C-alpha cells in the first residue's frame, strides 16, 4: 500500500533530468548493461535528457512522477503510451471536440471515444522502430535488443490497440513505499477506461509487482550477449487483459 505522503502527477519538461537520473540509477545493475558498453558520459546523459524533454513536450507519451510530499523529492517516474490507430485517434479528437462544444448532434463522434479500433499492419510496423544507439553503446547488442523486443511485441499484440508501460522506475533509496504501484495503477485505469489491454516487458525483479495489478506472463525471452563480454538477460512479456466498457 502506498504511503499517504506520496502523490502522483505529470512530469514537467524541466524535470526531464530527474527522470533520466532515476532511470539511470534504477537500470544501472540491469538494462544499462545492454544500453551501454561503458559508463555514459555527461554529454550522452545531457542528450538523453534533451530527448525526454522533447518527448514530454511534443511526444504522445504520458510521463508521470511520484513525489514525497514531506520532502518534495521525486522518487519514482513512469512513461505510458496509448498505441492506437490513426482512425481511432481522429475519432477520439472529433468526439472530444463535440463534447467541448456541447453538441448533441454528432453522437457517433462522441461515442467513438469509447470504441477501440484495430490498427493496420502498416501502422504496427511504423511504430516498431529501433532508435539510434548512444556513443557508449555496442551497436550489435543495441540492435539485437530492440529487434527482439519489437518482433515479440508484433507477435503478441498484432493489430490490437493497447497501453504500454515503457518505463517504470523507483529510485533505489525509495523501494517498497508503493510508488511503483501508483504508477502502474494509473495506466491500468486509463486502459480500463478505454477498453484496451496493457503490455510491458518486465525484468525478473519487476514481474511480481506487475502480477499484483493483473498482468500475466505470456512469454519468457532471453538475450544472450556473452559473446560480446556480457551475460544472459531475461525478460517477462506481460499482458493485462482489456476490460469491457459498459
Short mmCIF file of C-alpha atoms in Angstrom, two decimals:
data_model
loop_
_atom_site.label_atom_id
_atom_site.label_comp_id
_atom_site.label_asym_id
_atom_site.label_seq_id
_atom_site.Cartn_x
_atom_site.Cartn_y
_atom_site.Cartn_z
CA UNK A 1 0.00 0.00 0.00
CA UNK A 2 1.29 3.44 -0.94
CA UNK A 3 2.18 5.92 1.75
CA UNK A 4 -0.33 8.71 2.34
CA UNK A 5 2.58 11.13 1.92
CA UNK A 6 3.01 10.23 -1.76
CA UNK A 7 1.26 11.90 -4.67
CA UNK A 8 1.22 11.29 -8.42
CA UNK A 9 1.29 13.99 -11.09
CA UNK A 10 2.53 14.78 -14.58
CA UNK A 11 6.24 15.26 -15.10
CA UNK A 12 7.10 18.74 -16.41
CA UNK A 13 9.57 19.24 -19.30
CA UNK A 14 12.06 20.95 -16.99
CA UNK A 15 12.04 17.80 -14.81
CA UNK A 16 13.35 15.55 -17.59
CA UNK A 17 16.74 15.45 -15.86
CA UNK A 18 15.14 13.99 -12.73
CA UNK A 19 13.51 11.27 -14.83
CA UNK A 20 16.83 10.41 -16.51
CA UNK A 21 18.71 10.36 -13.19
CA UNK A 22 16.23 7.97 -11.54
CA UNK A 23 16.08 5.83 -14.68
CA UNK A 24 19.86 5.60 -14.83
CA UNK A 25 20.26 4.61 -11.18
CA UNK A 26 17.47 2.04 -11.40
CA UNK A 27 18.78 0.49 -14.60
CA UNK A 28 22.46 0.58 -13.63
CA UNK A 29 22.70 -3.08 -12.49
CA UNK A 30 20.42 -4.44 -15.24
CA UNK A 31 19.28 -2.86 -18.51
CA UNK A 32 22.12 -0.34 -18.59
CA UNK A 33 24.44 -3.27 -19.27
CA UNK A 34 22.62 -3.67 -22.59
CA UNK A 35 22.25 0.02 -23.39
CA UNK A 36 25.87 0.96 -22.62
CA UNK A 37 29.19 -0.85 -23.03
CA UNK A 38 30.73 1.62 -20.57
CA UNK A 39 29.56 4.37 -18.23
CA UNK A 40 27.82 7.06 -20.30
CA UNK A 41 29.47 10.46 -20.48
CA UNK A 42 27.91 13.65 -19.19
CA UNK A 43 27.38 14.64 -22.82
CA UNK A 44 25.40 11.47 -23.51
CA UNK A 45 23.25 11.91 -20.41
CA UNK A 46 22.60 15.52 -21.42
CA UNK A 47 21.48 14.29 -24.85
CA UNK A 48 19.20 11.70 -23.25
CA UNK A 49 17.73 14.40 -21.01
CA UNK A 50 17.06 16.64 -24.01
CA UNK A 51 15.42 13.73 -25.83
CA UNK A 52 12.99 13.18 -22.98
CA UNK A 53 12.36 16.88 -22.52
CA UNK A 54 11.17 16.98 -26.13
CA UNK A 55 9.25 13.75 -25.62
CA UNK A 56 7.37 15.29 -22.69
CA UNK A 57 6.66 18.46 -24.67
CA UNK A 58 5.99 17.11 -28.15
CA UNK A 59 5.56 13.34 -27.94
CA UNK A 60 2.49 11.18 -27.46
CA UNK A 61 3.67 9.57 -24.22
CA UNK A 62 2.48 10.43 -20.72
CA UNK A 63 5.31 10.95 -18.24
CA UNK A 64 4.38 10.66 -14.57
CA UNK A 65 6.15 11.22 -11.29
CA UNK A 66 5.54 10.28 -7.67
CA UNK A 67 6.51 12.91 -5.13
CA UNK A 68 7.22 12.53 -1.43
CA UNK A 69 5.13 15.40 -0.11
CA UNK A 70 7.11 15.58 3.11
CA UNK A 71 10.40 16.28 1.37
CA UNK A 72 9.30 17.46 -2.06
CA UNK A 73 11.55 14.81 -3.64
CA UNK A 74 10.58 12.96 -6.81
CA UNK A 75 11.11 9.29 -6.01
CA UNK A 76 9.65 7.43 -8.99
CA UNK A 77 8.72 8.02 -12.63
CA UNK A 78 6.93 6.23 -15.45
CA UNK A 79 6.31 6.56 -19.17
CA UNK A 80 2.97 5.29 -20.50
CA UNK A 81 1.72 5.38 -24.11
CA UNK A 82 -1.61 4.62 -25.73
CA UNK A 83 -0.81 2.86 -29.01
CA UNK A 84 -3.91 3.33 -31.13
CA UNK A 85 -4.92 3.51 -34.75
CA UNK A 86 -4.95 6.75 -36.70
CA UNK A 87 -8.68 6.26 -37.28
CA UNK A 88 -9.36 5.94 -33.57
CA UNK A 89 -7.17 8.93 -32.83
CA UNK A 90 -9.19 11.06 -35.25
CA UNK A 91 -12.48 9.76 -33.88
CA UNK A 92 -11.44 10.50 -30.32
CA UNK A 93 -10.37 14.02 -31.30
CA UNK A 94 -13.70 14.63 -33.06
CA UNK A 95 -15.64 13.22 -30.12
CA UNK A 96 -13.73 15.35 -27.63
CA UNK A 97 -14.38 18.43 -29.77
CA UNK A 98 -18.09 17.65 -29.92
CA UNK A 99 -18.22 17.31 -26.15
CA UNK A 100 -16.31 20.56 -25.67
CA UNK A 101 -18.77 22.36 -27.96
CA UNK A 102 -21.75 20.87 -26.16
CA UNK A 103 -23.01 19.32 -29.38
CA UNK A 104 -25.68 16.65 -29.21
CA UNK A 105 -25.89 16.21 -32.97
CA UNK A 106 -22.76 14.18 -33.54
CA UNK A 107 -23.47 11.39 -31.09
CA UNK A 108 -21.45 8.90 -33.13
CA UNK A 109 -18.32 11.05 -32.78
CA UNK A 110 -18.85 11.30 -29.04
CA UNK A 111 -19.41 7.56 -28.66
CA UNK A 112 -16.34 6.83 -30.78
CA UNK A 113 -14.17 7.86 -27.85
CA UNK A 114 -15.12 4.58 -26.20
CA UNK A 115 -14.62 2.35 -29.26
CA UNK A 116 -11.08 0.99 -29.60
CA UNK A 117 -10.20 0.26 -33.23
CA UNK A 118 -7.77 -2.23 -34.73
CA UNK A 119 -4.60 -0.78 -36.23
CA UNK A 120 -3.38 -1.57 -39.72
CA UNK A 121 -0.24 -3.65 -40.14
CA UNK A 122 1.37 -0.61 -41.72
CA UNK A 123 0.70 1.33 -38.51
CA UNK A 124 2.02 -1.55 -36.43
CA UNK A 125 5.28 -1.77 -38.33
CA UNK A 126 5.73 2.01 -38.43
CA UNK A 127 5.62 2.06 -34.63
CA UNK A 128 8.23 -0.65 -34.13
CA UNK A 129 11.43 1.27 -34.61
CA UNK A 130 15.00 0.99 -33.37
CA UNK A 131 16.32 4.30 -32.03
CA UNK A 132 19.92 5.28 -32.74
CA UNK A 133 22.40 3.91 -30.19
CA UNK A 134 24.34 6.10 -27.77
CA UNK A 135 28.02 6.83 -28.22
CA UNK A 136 28.79 4.31 -25.45
CA UNK A 137 26.51 1.58 -26.83
CA UNK A 138 27.63 -1.58 -28.56
CA UNK A 139 25.54 -1.42 -31.77
CA UNK A 140 25.41 -5.22 -32.02
CA UNK A 141 23.83 -5.57 -28.57
CA UNK A 142 21.64 -2.49 -29.05
CA UNK A 143 20.19 -3.73 -32.34
CA UNK A 144 19.70 -7.28 -31.04
CA UNK A 145 17.79 -5.95 -28.04
CA UNK A 146 15.36 -3.78 -29.98
CA UNK A 147 14.88 -6.35 -32.73
CA UNK A 148 13.97 -8.94 -30.09
CA UNK A 149 11.56 -6.65 -28.24
CA UNK A 150 9.91 -5.33 -31.41
CA UNK A 151 9.41 -8.73 -33.04
CA UNK A 152 7.80 -10.14 -29.90
CA UNK A 153 5.59 -7.10 -29.42
CA UNK A 154 4.38 -7.53 -33.02
CA UNK A 155 3.70 -11.23 -32.49
CA UNK A 156 1.83 -10.82 -29.20
CA UNK A 157 -0.23 -7.67 -29.77
CA UNK A 158 -0.69 -7.83 -33.53
CA UNK A 159 -3.07 -5.05 -34.64
CA UNK A 160 -4.85 -4.51 -31.32
CA UNK A 161 -4.67 -1.10 -29.59
CA UNK A 162 -3.05 -1.11 -26.15
CA UNK A 163 -1.45 0.89 -23.35
CA UNK A 164 2.24 0.17 -22.93
CA UNK A 165 4.33 0.86 -19.87
CA UNK A 166 7.67 1.71 -21.47
CA UNK A 167 9.39 2.61 -18.21
CA UNK A 168 8.58 2.38 -14.51
CA UNK A 169 11.44 3.27 -12.19
CA UNK A 170 11.70 3.95 -8.48
CA UNK A 171 14.90 5.36 -7.02
CA UNK A 172 16.66 2.51 -5.15
CA UNK A 173 16.54 4.52 -1.92
CA UNK A 174 12.73 4.53 -2.01
CA UNK A 175 11.76 0.96 -2.80
CA UNK A 176 8.79 -0.68 -1.04
CA UNK A 177 6.89 2.55 -0.44
CA UNK A 178 4.19 1.89 -3.04
CA UNK A 179 5.35 4.46 -5.60
CA UNK A 180 5.74 1.92 -8.39
CA UNK A 181 2.27 0.55 -7.75
CA UNK A 182 0.77 4.02 -8.01
CA UNK A 183 2.34 4.48 -11.44
CA UNK A 184 1.19 1.06 -12.65
CA UNK A 185 -2.35 1.58 -11.38
CA UNK A 186 -2.63 4.91 -13.20
CA UNK A 187 -2.04 3.31 -16.57
CA UNK A 188 -4.29 0.34 -15.80
CA UNK A 189 -7.12 2.75 -15.01
CA UNK A 190 -6.59 4.54 -18.33
CA UNK A 191 -6.61 1.26 -20.23
CA UNK A 192 -9.79 0.14 -18.48
CA UNK A 193 -11.50 3.42 -19.33
CA UNK A 194 -10.67 2.81 -22.99
CA UNK A 195 -11.42 -0.91 -23.03
CA UNK A 196 -7.93 -1.97 -24.12
CA UNK A 197 -5.19 -4.21 -22.76
CA UNK A 198 -1.85 -3.23 -21.23
CA UNK A 199 1.57 -4.52 -22.20
CA UNK A 200 5.07 -4.37 -20.74
CA UNK A 201 8.45 -6.06 -20.73
CA UNK A 202 9.45 -6.91 -17.16
CA UNK A 203 12.71 -7.85 -15.52
CA UNK A 204 12.63 -10.83 -13.15
CA UNK A 205 12.68 -8.34 -10.28
CA UNK A 206 9.78 -6.28 -11.58
CA UNK A 207 7.43 -9.06 -12.69
CA UNK A 208 5.90 -9.78 -9.24
CA UNK A 209 4.78 -6.13 -8.91
CA UNK A 210 3.00 -6.19 -12.24
CA UNK A 211 1.34 -9.51 -11.47
CA UNK A 212 -0.39 -7.88 -8.49
CA UNK A 213 -2.07 -5.45 -10.90
CA UNK A 214 -3.49 -8.11 -13.19
CA UNK A 215 -0.64 -8.63 -15.63
CA UNK A 216 0.11 -12.20 -16.69
CA UNK A 217 3.17 -13.64 -18.34
CA UNK A 218 2.58 -14.58 -21.96
CA UNK A 219 6.18 -15.28 -22.93
CA UNK A 220 9.69 -15.51 -21.47
CA UNK A 221 12.57 -14.35 -23.65
CA UNK A 222 16.33 -14.13 -23.25
CA UNK A 223 19.09 -12.11 -24.83
CA UNK A 224 22.45 -13.86 -24.64
CA UNK A 225 25.29 -11.38 -25.09
CA UNK A 226 28.09 -13.50 -23.63
CA UNK A 227 29.90 -13.46 -26.97
CA UNK A 228 30.24 -9.69 -26.51
CA UNK A 229 31.53 -9.99 -22.95
CA UNK A 230 28.12 -9.73 -21.29
CA UNK A 231 25.65 -12.17 -19.76
CA UNK A 232 22.18 -13.62 -20.35
CA UNK A 233 19.32 -11.19 -19.72
CA UNK A 234 15.77 -12.45 -19.15
CA UNK A 235 12.50 -10.61 -19.75
CA UNK A 236 8.90 -11.50 -18.95
CA UNK A 237 6.49 -10.24 -21.60
CA UNK A 238 3.28 -9.45 -19.75
CA UNK A 239 -0.27 -8.55 -20.78
CA UNK A 240 -3.14 -7.24 -18.70
CA UNK A 241 -6.42 -8.18 -20.44
CA UNK A 242 -8.84 -5.49 -21.58
CA UNK A 243 -11.98 -4.81 -19.57
CA UNK A 244 -15.21 -4.40 -21.49
CA UNK A 245 -16.66 -0.91 -21.49
CA UNK A 246 -20.31 -0.98 -20.45
#
